[in-house]
mmCIF file of N, CA, C and O in Angstrom:
data_model
loop_
_atom_site.group_PDB
_atom_site.id
_atom_site.type_symbol
_atom_site.label_atom_id
_atom_site.label_comp_id
_atom_site.label_asym_id
_atom_site.label_seq_id
_atom_site.Cartn_x
_atom_site.Cartn_y
_atom_site.Cartn_z
ATOM 1 N N LEU A 137 -3.024 10.383 -26.840
ATOM 2 C CA LEU A 137 -3.620 11.696 -26.685
ATOM 3 C C LEU A 137 -3.063 12.407 -25.450
ATOM 4 O O LEU A 137 -2.721 13.584 -25.522
ATOM 5 N N GLN A 138 -2.979 11.695 -24.349
ATOM 6 C CA GLN A 138 -2.485 12.324 -23.126
ATOM 7 C C GLN A 138 -1.053 12.817 -23.300
ATOM 8 O O GLN A 138 -0.715 13.905 -22.845
ATOM 9 N N ARG A 139 -0.222 12.028 -23.970
ATOM 10 C CA ARG A 139 1.163 12.440 -24.181
ATOM 11 C C ARG A 139 1.242 13.674 -25.074
ATOM 12 O O ARG A 139 1.990 14.600 -24.808
ATOM 13 N N VAL A 140 0.449 13.699 -26.122
ATOM 14 C CA VAL A 140 0.441 14.835 -27.040
ATOM 15 C C VAL A 140 0.007 16.102 -26.304
ATOM 16 O O VAL A 140 0.640 17.149 -26.433
ATOM 17 N N VAL A 141 -1.054 16.013 -25.527
ATOM 18 C CA VAL A 141 -1.531 17.171 -24.773
ATOM 19 C C VAL A 141 -0.499 17.580 -23.733
ATOM 20 O O VAL A 141 -0.175 18.764 -23.596
ATOM 21 N N ARG A 142 0.052 16.618 -23.010
ATOM 22 C CA ARG A 142 1.024 16.894 -21.962
ATOM 23 C C ARG A 142 2.262 17.596 -22.508
ATOM 24 O O ARG A 142 2.820 18.482 -21.876
ATOM 25 N N GLU A 143 2.665 17.222 -23.710
ATOM 26 C CA GLU A 143 3.882 17.778 -24.296
ATOM 27 C C GLU A 143 3.633 19.030 -25.130
ATOM 28 O O GLU A 143 4.553 19.568 -25.737
ATOM 29 N N SER A 144 2.410 19.506 -25.137
ATOM 30 C CA SER A 144 2.069 20.721 -25.871
ATOM 31 C C SER A 144 2.887 21.891 -25.326
ATOM 32 O O SER A 144 2.980 22.092 -24.119
ATOM 33 N N ARG A 145 3.458 22.655 -26.228
ATOM 34 C CA ARG A 145 4.262 23.802 -25.799
ATOM 35 C C ARG A 145 3.401 24.967 -25.338
ATOM 36 O O ARG A 145 3.861 25.837 -24.608
ATOM 37 N N ASP A 146 2.157 25.010 -25.802
ATOM 38 C CA ASP A 146 1.248 26.094 -25.441
ATOM 39 C C ASP A 146 -0.082 25.488 -25.026
ATOM 40 O O ASP A 146 -1.069 25.552 -25.762
ATOM 41 N N LEU A 147 -0.095 24.902 -23.840
ATOM 42 C CA LEU A 147 -1.300 24.214 -23.374
ATOM 43 C C LEU A 147 -2.467 25.187 -23.228
ATOM 44 O O LEU A 147 -3.593 24.873 -23.616
ATOM 45 N N ASP A 148 -2.201 26.374 -22.708
ATOM 46 C CA ASP A 148 -3.276 27.352 -22.567
ATOM 47 C C ASP A 148 -3.856 27.733 -23.932
ATOM 48 O O ASP A 148 -5.067 27.902 -24.070
ATOM 49 N N GLY A 149 -2.987 27.870 -24.928
ATOM 50 C CA GLY A 149 -3.450 28.170 -26.280
ATOM 51 C C GLY A 149 -4.294 27.040 -26.848
ATOM 52 O O GLY A 149 -5.306 27.274 -27.518
ATOM 53 N N TYR A 150 -3.857 25.815 -26.593
ATOM 54 C CA TYR A 150 -4.617 24.650 -27.049
ATOM 55 C C TYR A 150 -5.999 24.630 -26.396
ATOM 56 O O TYR A 150 -7.007 24.383 -27.052
ATOM 57 N N VAL A 151 -6.038 24.917 -25.098
ATOM 58 C CA VAL A 151 -7.311 24.937 -24.384
ATOM 59 C C VAL A 151 -8.220 26.023 -24.962
ATOM 60 O O VAL A 151 -9.421 25.788 -25.154
ATOM 61 N N ALA A 152 -7.671 27.176 -25.263
ATOM 62 C CA ALA A 152 -8.470 28.244 -25.872
ATOM 63 C C ALA A 152 -9.062 27.787 -27.200
ATOM 64 O O ALA A 152 -10.224 28.068 -27.508
ATOM 65 N N SER A 153 -8.273 27.054 -27.963
ATOM 66 C CA SER A 153 -8.743 26.525 -29.242
ATOM 67 C C SER A 153 -9.863 25.501 -29.042
ATOM 68 O O SER A 153 -10.869 25.512 -29.751
ATOM 69 N N VAL A 154 -9.706 24.621 -28.071
ATOM 70 C CA VAL A 154 -10.732 23.615 -27.765
ATOM 71 C C VAL A 154 -12.008 24.308 -27.289
ATOM 72 O O VAL A 154 -13.116 23.938 -27.698
ATOM 73 N N ASN A 155 -11.852 25.327 -26.439
ATOM 74 C CA ASN A 155 -13.013 26.067 -25.948
ATOM 75 C C ASN A 155 -13.756 26.743 -27.095
ATOM 76 O O ASN A 155 -14.989 26.699 -27.159
ATOM 77 N N GLN A 156 -13.006 27.368 -27.998
ATOM 78 C CA GLN A 156 -13.617 28.064 -29.119
ATOM 79 C C GLN A 156 -14.379 27.091 -30.019
ATOM 80 O O GLN A 156 -15.504 27.356 -30.429
ATOM 81 N N LYS A 157 -13.762 25.952 -30.296
ATOM 82 C CA LYS A 157 -14.416 24.951 -31.133
ATOM 83 C C LYS A 157 -15.696 24.436 -30.468
ATOM 84 O O LYS A 157 -16.727 24.259 -31.130
ATOM 85 N N ALA A 158 -15.636 24.200 -29.168
ATOM 86 C CA ALA A 158 -16.820 23.728 -28.440
ATOM 87 C C ALA A 158 -17.925 24.779 -28.481
ATOM 88 O O ALA A 158 -19.093 24.449 -28.661
ATOM 89 N N ASP A 159 -17.547 26.044 -28.336
ATOM 90 C CA ASP A 159 -18.539 27.126 -28.385
ATOM 91 C C ASP A 159 -19.178 27.227 -29.769
ATOM 92 O O ASP A 159 -20.380 27.433 -29.889
ATOM 93 N N GLU A 160 -18.360 27.083 -30.797
ATOM 94 C CA GLU A 160 -18.848 27.229 -32.167
ATOM 95 C C GLU A 160 -19.722 26.055 -32.612
ATOM 96 O O GLU A 160 -20.712 26.241 -33.316
ATOM 97 N N THR A 161 -19.343 24.857 -32.223
ATOM 98 C CA THR A 161 -20.031 23.665 -32.719
ATOM 99 C C THR A 161 -21.050 23.094 -31.733
ATOM 100 O O THR A 161 -21.898 22.291 -32.120
ATOM 101 N N GLY A 162 -20.911 23.455 -30.468
ATOM 102 C CA GLY A 162 -21.772 22.870 -29.451
ATOM 103 C C GLY A 162 -21.362 21.456 -29.083
ATOM 104 O O GLY A 162 -22.076 20.760 -28.376
ATOM 105 N N GLN A 163 -20.194 21.034 -29.583
ATOM 106 C CA GLN A 163 -19.691 19.689 -29.288
ATOM 107 C C GLN A 163 -18.408 19.792 -28.477
ATOM 108 O O GLN A 163 -17.577 20.660 -28.725
ATOM 109 N N ASP A 164 -18.271 18.891 -27.527
ATOM 110 C CA ASP A 164 -17.090 18.850 -26.672
ATOM 111 C C ASP A 164 -16.753 17.392 -26.418
ATOM 112 O O ASP A 164 -17.551 16.501 -26.703
ATOM 113 N N SER A 165 -15.585 17.142 -25.870
ATOM 114 C CA SER A 165 -15.138 15.770 -25.661
ATOM 115 C C SER A 165 -14.640 15.572 -24.232
ATOM 116 O O SER A 165 -13.678 16.227 -23.819
ATOM 117 N N PRO A 166 -15.256 14.652 -23.492
ATOM 118 C CA PRO A 166 -14.762 14.382 -22.146
ATOM 119 C C PRO A 166 -13.351 13.791 -22.163
ATOM 120 O O PRO A 166 -12.569 14.031 -21.242
ATOM 121 N N ILE A 167 -13.015 13.064 -23.203
ATOM 122 C CA ILE A 167 -11.680 12.457 -23.286
ATOM 123 C C ILE A 167 -10.616 13.543 -23.429
ATOM 124 O O ILE A 167 -9.572 13.498 -22.773
ATOM 125 N N ILE A 168 -10.892 14.520 -24.282
ATOM 126 C CA ILE A 168 -9.930 15.623 -24.451
ATOM 127 C C ILE A 168 -9.854 16.447 -23.178
ATOM 128 O O ILE A 168 -8.754 16.809 -22.728
ATOM 129 N N ARG A 169 -10.988 16.733 -22.572
ATOM 130 C CA ARG A 169 -10.984 17.516 -21.330
ATOM 131 C C ARG A 169 -10.223 16.784 -20.219
ATOM 132 O O ARG A 169 -9.476 17.398 -19.455
ATOM 133 N N GLN A 170 -10.395 15.482 -20.155
ATOM 134 C CA GLN A 170 -9.677 14.705 -19.145
ATOM 135 C C GLN A 170 -8.178 14.752 -19.414
ATOM 136 O O GLN A 170 -7.380 14.923 -18.486
ATOM 137 N N ALA A 171 -7.760 14.616 -20.662
ATOM 138 C CA ALA A 171 -6.342 14.665 -21.007
ATOM 139 C C ALA A 171 -5.745 16.026 -20.665
ATOM 140 O O ALA A 171 -4.622 16.113 -20.147
ATOM 141 N N ILE A 172 -6.490 17.088 -20.929
ATOM 142 C CA ILE A 172 -6.013 18.429 -20.584
ATOM 143 C C ILE A 172 -5.888 18.557 -19.068
ATOM 144 O O ILE A 172 -4.902 19.093 -18.555
ATOM 145 N N GLY A 173 -6.886 18.076 -18.351
ATOM 146 C CA GLY A 173 -6.840 18.117 -16.889
ATOM 147 C C GLY A 173 -5.632 17.384 -16.334
ATOM 148 O O GLY A 173 -4.955 17.868 -15.416
ATOM 149 N N LEU A 174 -5.334 16.230 -16.900
ATOM 150 C CA LEU A 174 -4.162 15.473 -16.444
ATOM 151 C C LEU A 174 -2.868 16.233 -16.726
ATOM 152 O O LEU A 174 -1.939 16.230 -15.909
ATOM 153 N N ALA A 175 -2.806 16.899 -17.876
ATOM 154 C CA ALA A 175 -1.612 17.679 -18.213
ATOM 155 C C ALA A 175 -1.437 18.840 -17.236
ATOM 156 O O ALA A 175 -0.322 19.091 -16.741
ATOM 157 N N TYR A 176 -2.513 19.529 -16.927
ATOM 158 C CA TYR A 176 -2.430 20.620 -15.953
ATOM 159 C C TYR A 176 -2.048 20.085 -14.574
ATOM 160 O O TYR A 176 -1.271 20.711 -13.847
ATOM 161 N N ARG A 177 -2.586 18.932 -14.212
ATOM 162 C CA ARG A 177 -2.248 18.347 -12.907
ATOM 163 C C ARG A 177 -0.747 18.083 -12.818
ATOM 164 O O ARG A 177 -0.113 18.365 -11.803
ATOM 165 N N GLN A 178 -0.176 17.551 -13.878
ATOM 166 C CA GLN A 178 1.258 17.252 -13.879
ATOM 167 C C GLN A 178 2.101 18.515 -13.779
ATOM 168 O O GLN A 178 3.243 18.466 -13.349
ATOM 169 N N GLN A 179 1.522 19.649 -14.169
ATOM 170 C CA GLN A 179 2.213 20.931 -14.056
ATOM 171 C C GLN A 179 1.871 21.631 -12.733
ATOM 172 O O GLN A 179 2.235 22.777 -12.520
ATOM 173 N N ASN A 180 1.169 20.926 -11.855
ATOM 174 C CA ASN A 180 0.714 21.467 -10.572
ATOM 175 C C ASN A 180 -0.144 22.717 -10.732
ATOM 176 O O ASN A 180 -0.140 23.586 -9.872
ATOM 177 N N GLN A 181 -0.880 22.787 -11.822
ATOM 178 C CA GLN A 181 -1.826 23.879 -12.046
ATOM 179 C C GLN A 181 -3.224 23.340 -11.738
ATOM 180 O O GLN A 181 -4.050 23.130 -12.627
ATOM 181 N N HIS A 182 -3.442 23.123 -10.454
ATOM 182 C CA HIS A 182 -4.645 22.419 -10.015
ATOM 183 C C HIS A 182 -5.928 23.194 -10.293
ATOM 184 O O HIS A 182 -6.960 22.582 -10.555
ATOM 185 N N ASP A 183 -5.870 24.514 -10.255
ATOM 186 C CA ASP A 183 -7.081 25.281 -10.545
ATOM 187 C C ASP A 183 -7.517 25.074 -11.992
ATOM 188 O O ASP A 183 -8.699 24.893 -12.279
ATOM 189 N N LYS A 184 -6.563 25.055 -12.917
ATOM 190 C CA LYS A 184 -6.884 24.822 -14.325
ATOM 191 C C LYS A 184 -7.291 23.372 -14.560
ATOM 192 O O LYS A 184 -8.182 23.098 -15.358
ATOM 193 N N ALA A 185 -6.647 22.456 -13.861
ATOM 194 C CA ALA A 185 -7.012 21.041 -13.979
ATOM 195 C C ALA A 185 -8.443 20.827 -13.511
ATOM 196 O O ALA A 185 -9.222 20.113 -14.152
ATOM 197 N N LEU A 186 -8.794 21.472 -12.409
ATOM 198 C CA LEU A 186 -10.138 21.328 -11.867
ATOM 199 C C LEU A 186 -11.197 21.751 -12.887
ATOM 200 O O LEU A 186 -12.188 21.049 -13.082
ATOM 201 N N VAL A 187 -10.972 22.864 -13.560
ATOM 202 C CA VAL A 187 -11.924 23.344 -14.566
ATOM 203 C C VAL A 187 -12.130 22.286 -15.654
ATOM 204 O O VAL A 187 -13.257 21.984 -16.055
ATOM 205 N N GLN A 188 -11.031 21.698 -16.114
ATOM 206 C CA GLN A 188 -11.123 20.702 -17.181
ATOM 207 C C GLN A 188 -11.835 19.438 -16.711
ATOM 208 O O GLN A 188 -12.659 18.873 -17.437
ATOM 209 N N PHE A 189 -11.548 19.000 -15.503
ATOM 210 C CA PHE A 189 -12.228 17.814 -14.976
ATOM 211 C C PHE A 189 -13.714 18.091 -14.722
ATOM 212 O O PHE A 189 -14.545 17.202 -14.893
ATOM 213 N N GLN A 190 -14.054 19.328 -14.340
ATOM 214 C CA GLN A 190 -15.464 19.678 -14.181
ATOM 215 C C GLN A 190 -16.189 19.607 -15.522
ATOM 216 O O GLN A 190 -17.308 19.094 -15.603
ATOM 217 N N LEU A 191 -15.544 20.133 -16.568
ATOM 218 C CA LEU A 191 -16.147 20.063 -17.906
ATOM 219 C C LEU A 191 -16.309 18.608 -18.352
ATOM 220 O O LEU A 191 -17.345 18.225 -18.900
ATOM 221 N N ALA A 192 -15.283 17.795 -18.114
ATOM 222 C CA ALA A 192 -15.355 16.377 -18.474
ATOM 223 C C ALA A 192 -16.489 15.696 -17.712
ATOM 224 O O ALA A 192 -17.234 14.892 -18.276
ATOM 225 N N HIS A 193 -16.634 16.045 -16.438
ATOM 226 C CA HIS A 193 -17.691 15.455 -15.608
ATOM 227 C C HIS A 193 -19.078 15.834 -16.129
ATOM 228 O O HIS A 193 -19.988 14.999 -16.147
ATOM 229 N N GLU A 194 -19.244 17.090 -16.563
ATOM 230 C CA GLU A 194 -20.529 17.519 -17.118
ATOM 231 C C GLU A 194 -20.880 16.715 -18.369
ATOM 232 O O GLU A 194 -22.045 16.403 -18.612
ATOM 233 N N LEU A 195 -19.858 16.369 -19.139
ATOM 234 C CA LEU A 195 -20.069 15.639 -20.381
ATOM 235 C C LEU A 195 -20.265 14.143 -20.157
ATOM 236 O O LEU A 195 -20.944 13.473 -20.939
ATOM 237 N N GLN A 196 -19.638 13.630 -19.101
ATOM 238 C CA GLN A 196 -19.704 12.188 -18.839
ATOM 239 C C GLN A 196 -19.716 11.963 -17.322
ATOM 240 O O GLN A 196 -18.727 11.528 -16.733
ATOM 241 N N PRO A 197 -20.854 12.232 -16.687
ATOM 242 C CA PRO A 197 -20.918 12.217 -15.219
ATOM 243 C C PRO A 197 -20.716 10.856 -14.566
ATOM 244 O O PRO A 197 -20.397 10.802 -13.374
ATOM 245 N N ASN A 198 -20.856 9.779 -15.297
ATOM 246 C CA ASN A 198 -20.710 8.455 -14.689
ATOM 247 C C ASN A 198 -19.347 7.820 -14.921
ATOM 248 O O ASN A 198 -19.161 6.642 -14.621
ATOM 249 N N ASN A 199 -18.407 8.597 -15.423
ATOM 250 C CA ASN A 199 -17.062 8.075 -15.684
ATOM 251 C C ASN A 199 -16.267 8.087 -14.380
ATOM 252 O O ASN A 199 -15.981 9.142 -13.815
ATOM 253 N N ARG A 200 -15.918 6.912 -13.909
ATOM 254 C CA ARG A 200 -15.232 6.786 -12.622
ATOM 255 C C ARG A 200 -13.868 7.465 -12.629
ATOM 256 O O ARG A 200 -13.484 8.101 -11.644
ATOM 257 N N ASP A 201 -13.125 7.350 -13.719
ATOM 258 C CA ASP A 201 -11.799 7.974 -13.790
ATOM 259 C C ASP A 201 -11.899 9.493 -13.698
ATOM 260 O O ASP A 201 -11.096 10.143 -13.018
ATOM 261 N N ILE A 202 -12.869 10.054 -14.383
ATOM 262 C CA ILE A 202 -13.064 11.506 -14.335
ATOM 263 C C ILE A 202 -13.485 11.928 -12.932
ATOM 264 O O ILE A 202 -12.959 12.911 -12.382
ATOM 265 N N ASN A 203 -14.401 11.191 -12.328
ATOM 266 C CA ASN A 203 -14.849 11.532 -10.979
ATOM 267 C C ASN A 203 -13.706 11.438 -9.974
ATOM 268 O O ASN A 203 -13.574 12.293 -9.090
ATOM 269 N N THR A 204 -12.868 10.427 -10.101
ATOM 270 C CA THR A 204 -11.725 10.270 -9.212
ATOM 271 C C THR A 204 -10.750 11.432 -9.383
ATOM 272 O O THR A 204 -10.244 11.990 -8.402
ATOM 273 N N ALA A 205 -10.490 11.809 -10.634
ATOM 274 C CA ALA A 205 -9.580 12.925 -10.911
ATOM 275 C C ALA A 205 -10.155 14.227 -10.364
ATOM 276 O O ALA A 205 -9.421 15.060 -9.807
ATOM 277 N N LEU A 206 -11.445 14.412 -10.515
ATOM 278 C CA LEU A 206 -12.104 15.617 -10.018
ATOM 279 C C LEU A 206 -11.955 15.722 -8.498
ATOM 280 O O LEU A 206 -11.571 16.777 -7.970
ATOM 281 N N LEU A 207 -12.200 14.640 -7.802
ATOM 282 C CA LEU A 207 -12.042 14.638 -6.345
ATOM 283 C C LEU A 207 -10.588 14.886 -5.935
ATOM 284 O O LEU A 207 -10.319 15.602 -4.968
ATOM 285 N N ALA A 208 -9.653 14.326 -6.688
ATOM 286 C CA ALA A 208 -8.234 14.528 -6.382
ATOM 287 C C ALA A 208 -7.852 16.000 -6.528
ATOM 288 O O ALA A 208 -7.046 16.518 -5.739
ATOM 289 N N GLU A 209 -8.430 16.682 -7.511
ATOM 290 C CA GLU A 209 -8.127 18.103 -7.681
ATOM 291 C C GLU A 209 -8.721 18.935 -6.555
ATOM 292 O O GLU A 209 -8.085 19.876 -6.078
ATOM 293 N N TYR A 210 -9.924 18.599 -6.133
ATOM 294 C CA TYR A 210 -10.492 19.294 -4.975
ATOM 295 C C TYR A 210 -9.588 19.110 -3.754
ATOM 296 O O TYR A 210 -9.312 20.060 -3.031
ATOM 297 N N ASP A 211 -9.103 17.897 -3.560
ATOM 298 C CA ASP A 211 -8.188 17.624 -2.444
ATOM 299 C C ASP A 211 -6.896 18.414 -2.578
ATOM 300 O O ASP A 211 -6.390 18.982 -1.614
ATOM 301 N N ALA A 212 -6.328 18.458 -3.790
ATOM 302 C CA ALA A 212 -5.077 19.177 -4.017
ATOM 303 C C ALA A 212 -5.259 20.664 -3.733
ATOM 304 O O ALA A 212 -4.382 21.300 -3.131
ATOM 305 N N LEU A 213 -6.381 21.212 -4.142
ATOM 306 C CA LEU A 213 -6.619 22.641 -3.881
ATOM 307 C C LEU A 213 -6.827 22.910 -2.389
ATOM 308 O O LEU A 213 -6.389 23.943 -1.885
ATOM 309 N N GLN A 214 -7.443 21.979 -1.689
ATOM 310 C CA GLN A 214 -7.602 22.115 -0.242
ATOM 311 C C GLN A 214 -6.246 22.096 0.448
ATOM 312 O O GLN A 214 -5.999 22.851 1.377
ATOM 313 N N ASP A 215 -5.351 21.200 0.009
ATOM 314 C CA ASP A 215 -4.009 21.109 0.581
ATOM 315 C C ASP A 215 -3.234 22.403 0.373
ATOM 316 O O ASP A 215 -2.505 22.846 1.244
ATOM 317 N N HIS A 216 -3.391 23.017 -0.796
ATOM 318 C CA HIS A 216 -2.678 24.260 -1.101
ATOM 319 C C HIS A 216 -3.261 25.428 -0.314
ATOM 320 O O HIS A 216 -2.542 26.368 0.013
ATOM 321 N N ALA A 217 -4.547 25.358 -0.010
ATOM 322 C CA ALA A 217 -5.196 26.448 0.720
ATOM 323 C C ALA A 217 -4.877 26.394 2.211
ATOM 324 O O ALA A 217 -4.989 27.386 2.919
ATOM 325 N N GLY A 218 -4.465 25.221 2.667
ATOM 326 C CA GLY A 218 -4.111 25.080 4.069
ATOM 327 C C GLY A 218 -5.221 24.502 4.796
ATOM 328 O O GLY A 218 -5.654 24.391 5.761
#
């Protein structure tokens, strides 16, 4: 899943599709949100990664990997802000 998301040619479009489906059905997936966050992180789009990790955290707050990724994005954004 992570490789498929990472190699997506239109990641923003994919995210819009995931958002729309979640809005329509009321169902979302922390695994998909985490994979999207990792893909954005690899593209150094930390603000977008942070949003995805926050959504994943809301869905699965006790997941250590998600919490670690979320903290790493906060750190990355702090580094970029100076």
